[in-house]
XYZ file of C-alpha atoms in Angstrom:
717
model
C 130.581 189.101 188.006
C 132.613 186.253 189.546
C 134.814 186.203 186.421
C 135.210 189.999 186.818
C 133.866 190.517 183.287
C 132.347 193.875 184.203
C 131.538 194.905 180.628
C 129.358 191.846 180.027
C 127.818 192.130 183.511
C 126.950 195.757 182.885
C 125.405 194.940 179.516
C 123.263 192.184 180.997
C 122.211 194.231 184.011
C 121.156 197.183 181.864
C 119.008 194.815 179.766
C 117.435 192.559 182.381
C 117.641 194.076 185.885
C 115.300 196.993 185.169
C 111.596 197.536 185.577
C 109.099 198.971 183.131
C 109.050 202.694 182.448
C 105.356 203.388 182.451
C 102.917 206.112 183.294
C 101.074 203.438 185.306
C 103.708 203.874 188.014
C 101.613 206.830 189.084
C 102.157 209.842 191.299
C 100.909 211.102 194.649
C 97.995 213.368 193.774
C 96.781 216.301 195.822
C 93.147 215.803 196.739
C 91.915 219.332 196.083
C 91.855 222.970 197.128
C 89.569 224.978 199.401
C 89.779 228.498 198.008
C 88.504 231.160 200.419
C 88.499 234.730 199.128
C 88.245 237.854 201.256
C 88.399 240.319 198.370
C 86.226 242.883 200.164
C 89.046 243.360 202.627
C 91.573 244.138 199.884
C 93.778 242.012 197.733
C 97.236 242.830 199.154
C 98.820 242.855 202.606
C 99.284 246.636 202.327
C 95.540 247.055 202.832
C 95.583 245.375 206.273
C 97.753 245.794 209.388
C 99.237 243.481 212.008
C 99.147 240.509 209.632
C 100.463 237.347 211.287
C 100.550 233.665 210.443
C 101.493 231.185 213.129
C 101.899 227.444 213.526
C 101.811 226.376 217.153
C 103.610 223.020 217.047
C 102.930 222.341 220.726
C 99.203 222.212 219.893
C 99.254 221.615 216.111
C 97.177 224.743 215.485
C 97.600 227.115 212.537
C 96.332 230.697 212.923
C 96.137 233.737 210.701
C 95.185 237.193 212.028
C 95.100 240.765 210.784
C 93.362 244.106 211.326
C 91.175 245.722 208.690
C 89.352 249.024 209.318
C 89.842 248.644 213.051
C 88.431 245.102 213.202
C 90.642 242.163 214.088
C 90.017 239.047 212.007
C 91.347 235.616 212.978
C 91.349 232.181 211.324
C 92.275 229.059 213.275
C 92.735 225.658 211.631
C 93.703 222.107 212.577
C 93.586 218.577 211.202
C 91.994 216.325 213.799
C 93.190 212.736 214.037
C 90.513 211.570 216.553
C 87.637 213.064 214.545
C 89.180 212.494 211.100
C 88.538 215.863 209.497
C 89.875 219.381 208.843
C 88.401 222.193 210.923
C 88.683 225.947 210.481
C 87.195 228.721 212.606
C 86.739 232.322 211.465
C 86.131 235.036 214.073
C 86.259 238.816 214.276
C 86.460 241.515 216.966
C 85.097 244.906 215.882
C 82.426 246.522 213.771
C 83.318 244.991 210.400
C 81.802 241.638 209.445
C 83.104 238.432 207.892
C 82.503 238.435 204.154
C 84.037 235.772 201.948
C 83.440 233.150 199.280
C 84.222 229.421 199.468
C 85.175 227.239 196.509
C 86.059 223.563 196.535
C 87.989 222.282 193.484
C 90.428 219.701 192.236
C 94.144 220.462 192.303
C 95.917 220.789 188.948
C 99.536 220.768 187.794
C 101.763 223.676 188.737
C 104.122 225.244 186.225
C 107.598 226.456 187.179
C 106.252 229.945 187.797
C 104.013 228.626 190.534
C 100.765 229.107 188.596
C 98.377 226.431 187.434
C 99.181 225.191 183.961
C 95.528 224.570 183.108
C 92.079 224.741 184.578
C 91.326 221.026 184.592
C 93.236 218.089 186.043
C 94.693 215.509 183.675
C 94.429 212.852 186.384
C 91.113 213.350 188.171
C 87.497 214.154 187.444
C 84.654 215.008 189.775
C 81.156 216.394 190.201
C 80.135 219.046 192.714
C 76.905 219.375 194.603
C 76.698 222.953 196.011
C 73.933 224.041 198.418
C 73.542 226.682 201.120
C 74.690 224.135 203.722
C 77.512 222.206 202.047
C 79.673 221.404 199.032
C 79.950 217.713 198.179
C 82.684 216.568 195.785
C 82.534 213.063 194.260
C 85.066 211.822 191.753
C 87.674 209.343 190.636
C 91.269 209.097 189.503
C 91.092 208.457 185.779
C 93.750 205.785 185.268
C 93.151 203.471 188.262
C 89.541 204.380 189.119
C 90.352 205.240 192.720
C 87.137 206.766 194.077
C 87.076 209.773 196.330
C 84.626 212.085 198.067
C 84.837 215.159 200.226
C 82.202 217.050 202.117
C 82.598 220.661 203.222
C 79.960 222.121 205.543
C 79.756 225.207 207.716
C 78.177 226.894 210.672
C 77.664 230.675 210.634
C 75.338 233.461 211.671
C 75.891 235.220 208.333
C 73.863 235.324 205.173
C 74.517 232.596 202.614
C 74.227 232.857 198.851
C 74.896 230.028 196.407
C 76.569 230.602 193.054
C 77.248 228.042 190.324
C 80.758 227.199 191.583
C 81.009 228.742 195.032
C 79.202 229.847 198.178
C 79.191 233.392 199.569
C 78.954 234.142 203.269
C 78.404 237.767 204.313
C 77.571 239.806 207.360
C 78.843 237.126 209.744
C 80.464 237.396 213.161
C 81.800 233.841 212.972
C 82.017 230.846 210.668
C 83.185 227.280 211.273
C 84.177 225.056 208.346
C 84.300 221.254 208.539
C 85.876 219.142 205.769
C 85.981 215.350 205.597
C 87.718 213.568 202.698
C 87.953 209.850 201.901
C 88.951 207.443 199.160
C 88.163 203.758 198.671
C 91.840 202.831 199.081
C 92.555 199.830 201.342
C 95.974 198.823 202.584
C 95.235 195.282 201.479
C 96.800 193.619 198.439
C 94.243 190.793 198.596
C 91.453 193.262 197.694
C 93.592 194.943 195.026
C 93.966 197.898 197.422
C 90.237 198.730 197.363
C 87.356 198.496 199.792
C 83.638 198.709 199.234
C 81.927 201.501 201.107
C 79.563 204.394 200.614
C 82.124 207.227 200.466
C 79.488 209.919 200.219
C 77.700 208.786 203.341
C 80.946 208.317 205.240
C 82.158 211.884 204.735
C 78.709 213.302 205.480
C 78.535 211.265 208.730
C 81.977 212.472 209.805
C 81.005 216.106 209.355
C 77.564 215.711 210.937
C 79.117 214.070 213.989
C 81.706 216.825 214.197
C 79.055 219.550 214.046
C 77.192 217.881 216.904
C 80.337 218.000 219.050
C 80.974 221.628 218.207
C 84.155 223.539 217.542
C 85.294 223.843 221.146
C 85.067 220.110 221.827
C 86.719 219.227 218.485
C 89.630 221.536 219.248
C 90.008 220.148 222.769
C 90.010 216.545 221.513
C 92.541 217.414 218.821
C 94.956 219.078 221.239
C 94.630 216.296 223.822
C 95.325 213.626 221.239
C 98.281 215.468 219.678
C 99.921 216.459 222.951
C 99.738 212.893 224.284
C 102.542 212.226 221.789
C 104.263 215.590 221.327
C 104.753 216.423 225.023
C 106.597 213.201 225.801
C 109.905 214.834 224.903
C 111.091 218.277 225.984
C 114.422 219.798 224.944
C 115.919 222.870 226.666
C 119.231 224.187 225.294
C 119.135 227.310 227.456
C 118.069 229.438 224.510
C 117.176 233.080 225.019
C 113.538 233.893 224.380
C 113.312 235.112 220.770
C 110.095 236.627 219.450
C 111.396 236.845 215.878
C 109.363 235.433 213.034
C 110.557 232.060 211.811
C 111.962 233.401 208.567
C 113.933 236.045 210.456
C 115.056 233.440 212.986
C 116.410 231.416 210.103
C 117.877 234.400 208.242
C 119.700 235.668 211.307
C 120.821 232.212 212.524
C 124.376 232.016 213.805
C 125.961 228.752 214.932
C 126.837 228.682 218.630
C 124.136 231.291 219.266
C 121.115 229.757 217.563
C 119.738 227.421 220.239
C 116.211 228.863 219.881
C 116.058 227.809 216.242
C 117.734 224.469 216.964
C 115.190 223.599 219.655
C 112.409 224.557 217.268
C 113.890 222.516 214.425
C 114.162 219.447 216.687
C 110.534 219.606 217.760
C 109.341 220.577 214.277
C 110.561 217.212 213.002
C 108.454 215.513 215.669
C 105.429 217.661 214.742
C 105.820 216.671 211.088
C 106.053 212.956 211.891
C 103.032 212.998 214.218
C 101.096 214.905 211.579
C 101.926 212.651 208.646
C 102.077 209.134 210.089
C 99.484 207.885 212.539
C 98.125 204.398 213.215
C 94.618 203.888 211.845
C 92.962 201.564 209.293
C 94.567 201.798 205.833
C 97.147 204.323 207.026
C 100.168 204.891 204.788
C 103.652 205.944 205.863
C 105.013 209.446 205.274
C 106.353 209.749 201.740
C 109.048 211.995 200.219
C 106.939 215.062 201.004
C 105.309 213.618 204.102
C 101.725 214.359 203.175
C 102.290 217.960 202.116
C 101.992 217.819 198.343
C 99.919 220.598 196.831
C 100.180 219.618 193.140
C 99.607 216.750 190.752
C 103.154 216.698 189.418
C 105.334 216.516 192.510
C 109.118 215.862 192.413
C 109.977 212.156 192.196
C 106.216 211.482 192.159
C 106.278 212.092 195.926
C 106.617 208.328 196.209
C 108.525 206.021 198.572
C 112.261 205.836 197.999
C 113.744 202.877 199.847
C 117.485 203.431 199.479
C 117.593 205.887 202.402
C 114.666 208.286 202.235
C 111.772 206.275 203.667
C 114.087 204.821 206.288
C 115.228 208.320 207.312
C 111.616 209.415 207.714
C 111.390 207.096 210.712
C 114.824 207.560 212.281
C 113.463 209.950 214.951
C 110.371 207.879 215.721
C 111.804 205.491 218.274
C 114.374 207.648 220.026
C 111.972 210.614 220.373
C 109.277 208.386 221.858
C 106.797 208.263 218.950
C 106.150 204.562 218.533
C 102.581 205.197 217.317
C 103.922 206.893 214.190
C 105.795 203.753 213.105
C 102.914 201.328 212.691
C 101.940 202.664 209.235
C 105.373 201.881 207.814
C 105.524 198.458 209.489
C 102.116 197.547 208.060
C 103.152 198.904 204.672
C 106.280 196.748 204.556
C 104.213 193.746 205.631
C 101.841 194.298 202.703
C 104.696 194.923 200.241
C 105.697 191.301 200.673
C 102.705 190.106 198.650
C 103.737 191.699 195.362
C 107.351 191.530 196.444
C 107.130 187.771 195.937
C 106.352 188.400 192.286
C 109.505 190.506 191.993
C 111.449 187.739 193.745
C 110.266 185.274 191.087
C 111.068 187.524 188.148
C 114.407 188.952 189.264
C 115.784 186.272 191.616
C 114.082 183.028 190.618
C 112.767 182.539 194.149
C 109.251 181.052 194.081
C 106.628 181.020 196.826
C 103.776 178.639 196.149
C 100.376 179.420 197.627
C 100.736 179.740 201.397
C 104.536 179.862 201.255
C 106.710 182.800 202.247
C 110.042 182.063 200.655
C 111.198 185.556 199.917
C 110.187 188.976 198.678
C 111.988 191.746 196.860
C 111.615 195.494 196.542
C 113.927 198.112 195.065
C 114.577 201.833 195.050
C 111.057 203.133 194.634
C 107.647 201.933 195.702
C 104.022 203.090 195.733
C 100.956 202.472 197.911
C 99.855 199.872 195.332
C 102.610 197.308 195.746
C 105.189 198.416 193.122
C 108.251 196.331 193.830
C 110.042 196.168 190.473
C 113.403 197.844 189.901
C 113.506 201.325 188.448
C 113.767 201.741 184.690
C 117.498 202.484 184.875
C 119.855 200.021 186.553
C 122.049 202.807 187.887
C 119.497 204.014 190.342
C 116.695 201.438 190.115
C 118.425 198.206 191.197
C 118.488 197.915 194.982
C 117.649 194.420 196.225
C 118.868 195.083 199.772
C 116.047 197.614 200.222
C 114.015 194.767 201.791
C 116.788 194.234 204.383
C 116.986 197.940 205.199
C 113.235 198.227 205.610
C 113.341 195.268 208.012
C 115.849 197.136 210.125
C 113.273 199.911 210.533
C 110.721 197.270 211.490
C 112.899 195.345 213.921
C 113.843 198.482 215.839
C 110.268 198.480 217.127
C 111.264 195.454 219.194
C 114.751 196.720 220.036
C 113.293 199.853 221.606
C 110.002 198.619 223.060
C 110.606 194.908 223.848
C 107.067 193.683 223.137
C 107.733 189.998 222.595
C 104.164 189.249 221.534
C 104.424 191.859 218.785
C 107.813 190.405 217.811
C 106.389 186.893 217.495
C 103.122 187.735 215.785
C 104.032 190.675 213.526
C 107.736 191.300 213.134
C 109.187 187.789 213.098
C 107.241 186.455 210.071
C 108.421 189.469 208.073
C 111.975 189.034 209.299
C 112.021 185.326 208.563
C 110.784 185.685 204.978
C 113.319 188.422 204.223
C 116.054 186.173 205.621
C 114.829 183.260 203.530
C 115.201 185.445 200.441
C 118.820 186.289 201.184
C 119.675 182.794 202.322
C 118.629 181.637 198.848
C 119.836 184.608 196.793
C 123.353 185.001 198.222
C 126.038 183.738 195.870
C 129.361 182.212 196.958
C 132.147 184.257 195.371
C 134.873 181.642 195.150
C 137.567 184.193 194.395
C 136.878 186.191 197.554
C 135.534 183.261 199.588
C 132.524 185.175 200.820
C 128.753 185.117 200.390
C 127.700 188.058 198.253
C 124.791 189.955 196.811
C 125.472 189.981 193.121
C 125.206 192.070 191.089
C 125.021 195.011 193.447
C 124.870 198.755 193.100
C 125.703 201.395 195.719
C 122.913 204.029 195.726
C 123.065 206.098 193.519
C 126.782 205.967 192.833
C 129.474 204.243 190.900
C 129.605 201.078 188.762
C 128.085 197.638 188.869
C 129.925 195.498 191.394
C 129.825 192.316 193.402
C 128.874 192.341 197.060
C 129.358 196.066 197.700
C 129.563 197.407 201.211
C 126.012 198.744 201.173
C 124.354 195.433 200.325
C 126.608 193.353 202.505
C 126.202 195.631 205.534
C 122.402 195.563 205.290
C 122.361 191.780 204.892
C 124.673 191.457 207.898
C 122.254 193.628 209.962
C 119.311 191.539 208.782
C 121.015 188.299 209.757
C 122.161 189.776 213.071
C 118.627 190.828 213.997
C 117.183 187.523 212.861
C 119.690 185.542 214.956
C 118.718 187.553 218.024
C 114.971 187.135 217.387
C 115.095 183.417 216.491
C 117.169 182.599 219.531
C 114.927 184.582 221.832
C 111.764 182.960 220.442
C 113.314 179.501 220.057
C 112.326 179.162 216.397
C 113.698 177.997 213.027
C 116.819 176.105 214.148
C 117.757 174.945 210.643
C 117.466 178.393 209.087
C 119.304 179.820 212.031
C 122.238 177.457 211.384
C 122.417 178.482 207.724
C 122.245 182.166 208.550
C 125.006 181.966 211.166
C 127.342 180.221 208.704
C 126.702 182.724 205.915
C 126.807 185.714 208.225
C 130.370 184.851 209.177
C 131.382 184.971 205.506
C 129.657 188.183 204.434
C 132.775 190.260 205.176
C 130.952 193.528 204.621
C 133.747 195.922 205.630
C 137.120 196.373 204.004
C 139.615 199.216 204.507
C 141.450 200.791 201.565
C 145.185 201.347 201.483
C 144.470 205.036 202.117
C 142.534 204.207 205.286
C 138.923 204.609 204.162
C 136.024 202.147 204.181
C 135.715 200.631 200.738
C 132.445 201.353 199.038
C 133.083 198.548 196.522
C 134.900 195.361 197.448
C 136.846 195.406 194.179
C 137.716 199.124 194.131
C 141.447 198.483 194.478
C 141.509 195.612 191.984
C 143.154 196.066 188.612
C 139.966 195.614 186.611
C 137.647 197.797 188.719
C 135.776 200.323 186.582
C 135.550 203.598 188.460
C 133.023 205.196 186.129
C 130.276 207.231 187.790
C 132.395 207.617 190.944
C 132.158 211.073 192.536
C 134.534 212.282 195.248
C 131.785 213.938 197.353
C 128.674 212.053 196.370
C 125.515 212.894 198.326
C 124.988 209.307 199.468
C 127.251 207.689 202.071
C 125.861 204.216 201.487
C 129.016 202.367 202.511
C 128.525 203.709 206.058
C 125.025 202.325 206.561
C 126.532 199.863 209.055
C 127.711 202.821 211.157
C 124.333 204.506 211.237
C 121.570 203.498 211.472
C 123.082 200.002 211.800
C 125.364 198.724 214.534
C 127.844 196.712 212.459
C 130.757 198.944 213.467
C 130.058 198.211 217.132
C 131.408 194.719 216.457
C 134.559 195.975 214.744
C 137.829 197.400 216.051
C 138.896 201.018 216.333
C 140.617 200.903 212.942
C 137.202 200.586 211.290
C 135.877 203.564 213.247
C 138.843 205.633 212.042
C 138.303 204.400 208.489
C 134.668 205.512 208.726
C 135.851 208.908 209.932
C 138.200 209.156 206.962
C 135.388 208.222 204.593
C 133.136 210.896 206.025
C 135.854 213.487 205.724
C 136.308 212.367 202.120
C 132.581 212.967 201.467
C 132.796 216.546 202.767
C 130.145 218.762 204.356
C 128.170 219.560 201.200
C 125.346 217.772 199.508
C 121.601 217.964 199.459
C 119.519 218.767 202.541
C 118.832 215.130 203.403
C 122.519 214.306 202.786
C 123.558 216.819 205.433
C 121.009 215.292 207.809
C 122.435 211.861 207.127
C 125.917 213.100 207.999
C 124.657 214.635 211.241
C 123.703 211.155 212.350
C 126.936 209.593 211.105
C 129.188 212.108 212.851
C 127.127 211.838 216.009
C 127.477 208.036 215.930
C 131.278 208.588 215.720
C 131.010 210.671 218.910
C 132.040 213.912 217.198
C 129.368 216.311 218.396
C 131.035 219.417 217.080
C 131.251 218.029 213.563
C 127.632 216.861 213.745
C 126.664 220.305 214.931
C 128.532 221.900 212.033
C 126.427 219.838 209.621
C 123.277 220.842 211.492
C 124.249 224.488 211.100
C 124.981 223.973 207.415
C 121.566 222.393 206.943
C 119.821 225.287 208.667
C 121.774 227.959 206.794
C 121.767 226.443 203.295
C 119.185 223.688 203.034
C 116.134 224.934 204.938
C 113.154 226.814 203.550
C 111.531 229.770 205.368
C 108.836 227.482 206.858
C 111.643 225.140 208.067
C 111.012 222.415 205.500
C 114.217 220.735 204.364
C 115.204 221.568 200.792
C 116.899 218.986 198.562
C 116.178 221.282 196.614
C 113.206 221.055 196.148
C 111.338 220.277 199.396
C 111.958 216.774 200.672
C 110.835 215.897 204.179
C 113.403 213.238 205.100
C 115.967 215.939 205.859
C 113.730 217.296 208.623
C 113.347 213.877 210.176
C 117.061 213.146 209.799
C 117.992 216.394 211.545
C 115.719 215.591 214.495
C 117.177 212.053 214.813
C 120.693 213.454 214.490
C 120.138 215.882 217.365
C 118.741 213.048 219.463
C 121.779 210.920 218.520
C 124.036 213.682 219.823
C 122.274 213.495 223.192
C 121.693 209.733 223.609
C 122.905 206.512 222.022
C 121.975 202.904 222.745
C 122.986 200.899 219.680
C 125.684 198.962 221.495
C 125.204 196.883 224.635
C 124.788 199.955 226.834
C 123.154 203.364 227.040
C 125.388 206.386 226.467
C 124.124 209.768 227.651
C 125.566 212.934 226.072
C 127.243 210.658 223.539
C 128.188 213.446 221.115
C 127.393 216.681 222.924
C 128.601 219.724 220.969
C 130.237 222.707 222.650
C 127.269 224.856 221.579
C 125.001 222.855 223.877
C 127.211 223.001 226.937
C 124.257 223.460 229.318
C 120.744 222.067 228.944
C 118.256 219.345 229.686
C 116.124 216.817 227.868
C 113.320 214.533 229.032
C 111.483 211.600 227.553
C 113.964 210.207 225.029
C 113.741 206.463 224.485
C 116.701 204.030 224.513
C 116.760 200.480 223.258
C 115.507 198.123 225.914
C 112.499 200.368 226.573
C 114.316 202.762 228.880
C 112.926 206.319 229.022
C 115.732 208.792 229.619
C 115.805 212.304 231.081
C 118.906 214.267 231.995
C 120.349 217.677 232.745
C 123.901 218.886 232.265
C 126.136 221.879 232.782
C 129.523 222.687 231.240
C 129.082 219.491 229.190
C 128.915 217.330 232.343
C 125.932 215.438 233.643
C 124.210 216.774 236.723
C 121.429 214.225 236.901
C 120.366 211.205 234.849
C 116.932 209.663 235.342
C 115.930 206.416 233.627
C 112.492 204.849 233.792
C 112.508 201.122 233.029
C 109.353 200.581 230.999
C 109.758 196.816 230.537
C 112.357 195.762 233.105
C 115.672 194.156 232.263
C 119.353 194.807 232.621
C 120.176 198.525 232.441
C 123.722 199.222 231.361
C 125.067 202.759 231.269
C 128.390 204.033 229.925
C 129.576 207.481 231.069
C 132.874 208.812 232.471
C 133.196 207.963 236.179
C 129.582 206.784 236.408
C 130.666 204.185 238.916
C 131.383 207.111 241.298
C 127.862 208.596 240.998
C 125.176 208.333 243.685
C 122.557 205.892 242.388
C 118.979 205.585 243.634
C 116.267 203.161 242.590
C 112.764 204.190 243.507
C 114.258 206.797 245.885
C 116.426 204.216 247.715
C 120.234 204.217 247.410
C 121.632 201.165 245.655
C 124.968 199.856 244.503
C 125.314 199.088 240.840
C 127.376 196.298 239.363
C 130.600 197.678 237.874
C 131.190 196.311 234.375
C 134.564 198.018 234.023
C 135.738 201.608 234.007
C 132.903 204.020 233.189
C 130.315 201.278 232.788
C 127.760 199.970 235.310
C 124.805 197.573 235.268
C 121.544 197.700 237.234
C 118.899 194.955 237.220
C 115.467 196.556 236.884
C 111.842 195.522 237.000
C 109.057 197.136 234.978
C 108.332 200.581 236.385
C 111.605 200.996 238.302
C 112.975 204.545 238.359
C 116.767 204.767 238.429
C 118.432 208.120 239.201
C 122.104 209.037 238.935
C 123.528 212.100 240.700
C 126.982 213.422 239.733
């Protein structure tokens, strides 16, 4: 690469910088299906009236109701985090009774027509124990012997009849179903990701305990637990009350008038994150489909993609006040380091002897079982800076919440080892006189190159965060010295003659090979330092304008997640109207009737990216100060928001009218210097704990207030 012999470099990379293509990579399997049939009430919707399905995202309750022969039937379901099981309640009002069958089975592959391809699963096998009180499923995944068990039990006043493969309940006025499901997976590489336990007894105990509590208590505990997170943030965009169904709301959506859908879409992203990523033993982060995979052959294996997708899943977590959802991904990255050290040996020659942590490596895709090798094609599979980007997600936990003990004990060891890897792996490009990642590849776009903007920007961010952490903790002086020297010579950003940010350092050189370059590629990897990073905050205005030109060059199209990415990028540039235009495009073109983001197909990162993008339009804190209404679009000229979180552990609430702040309230959760940037803020009336104070003026439109933990600072305009 240093000799600019791209043909030879490409040949070598295609041969050696790839991982094995093997069925052992695996796929995210659906556990199984509960099939409940009400055939006595007809087989089509035309045979019932007033049919409704509803998801209440303020309580995380799903309901279905309809009327048949004058009797109203209702089903209510929820997945309880505190009690660790699925619960469903069947009730009726009228003379007709509840009559249905229950079947528990393994999920199989779906064909393109939406029907099962076959009756048996290629991947799983199980045995069923069916009685008049329960159905117990015990089985294993065939290739890796992952064990699983589920236990479905019920309460009812109806008659029960047992068939060979199902249970029939008839003549009932109510029925409650309880399902617990477990595997022997352990988020622990040292135990080969397994734990020894009696799965059968565990699922039985969970259901028995739940039945003792009863449906009412289970529901109350579920709602209380869920709302403790969900209700932290409220968004009001002055939307008119709209009783339309969600699919009609989406179908009739018009930008500038669609605040009801936009509010719902914002909170839906938070609902999805709470529901797919919670802190508990052996928890895994949300994957490409969150947790909502109904088949055994999902797109992209429903795995973890680490070149934007997994990171985007957690973009809304911090700013929308959902710290608890982040711990699964932090723990996952921590565990990835174990097998990541094997990848570092094989692909970078960096060795960690027993007890050493000299560096780890991971690439584009990963699994729950420590897969860290590159993909089986260099042109999407090689992505060594994925470790640096994942560490940005991890370090933000400290940036936002300022828990120094957690920084020292959990985050810093991960940060230090990742820095050690890059301190050893960086190569001095004598021709350019900079430290580079080489070879590098800009996801999933263009040719092999040396020190591209994507890699260099992520390494810069990693070094920047490490410098802050090491200085604050007073640790690793020698490593800190090396990192500072190399950080100054990363030179991640270059501007082309046409005024754009270069994606490849060599793209204007004579020998640059522009194969695989697309004018409006879905990725905008060269702008990772703009968002979610803060590299551009340390650069001049010409770099901001070059980023703007690059985004214009990429256009407004792309996949669903790509639009969500651009919402955040335009918001970071302060262009709320352009960010809003991308949000509208995502809603109109890239959103399914149930509000899932469509790549196509369904891919959940676009939902999370849209929520974070909307938050970024309202509040930014990536620089040295907090910026309220940082990219407010004209469509949101009046509104209010409460409970957003800014870096420094400041909880922010505000109201505005005609795009101007009326009141800004900031709760200092950890104390520290509060800096706020807003037009004429130095002229506002400022109160701390209800007493008027004078803030320190840091220059036009910027003030500073010293706070202690628990101080409430209010600004009146």
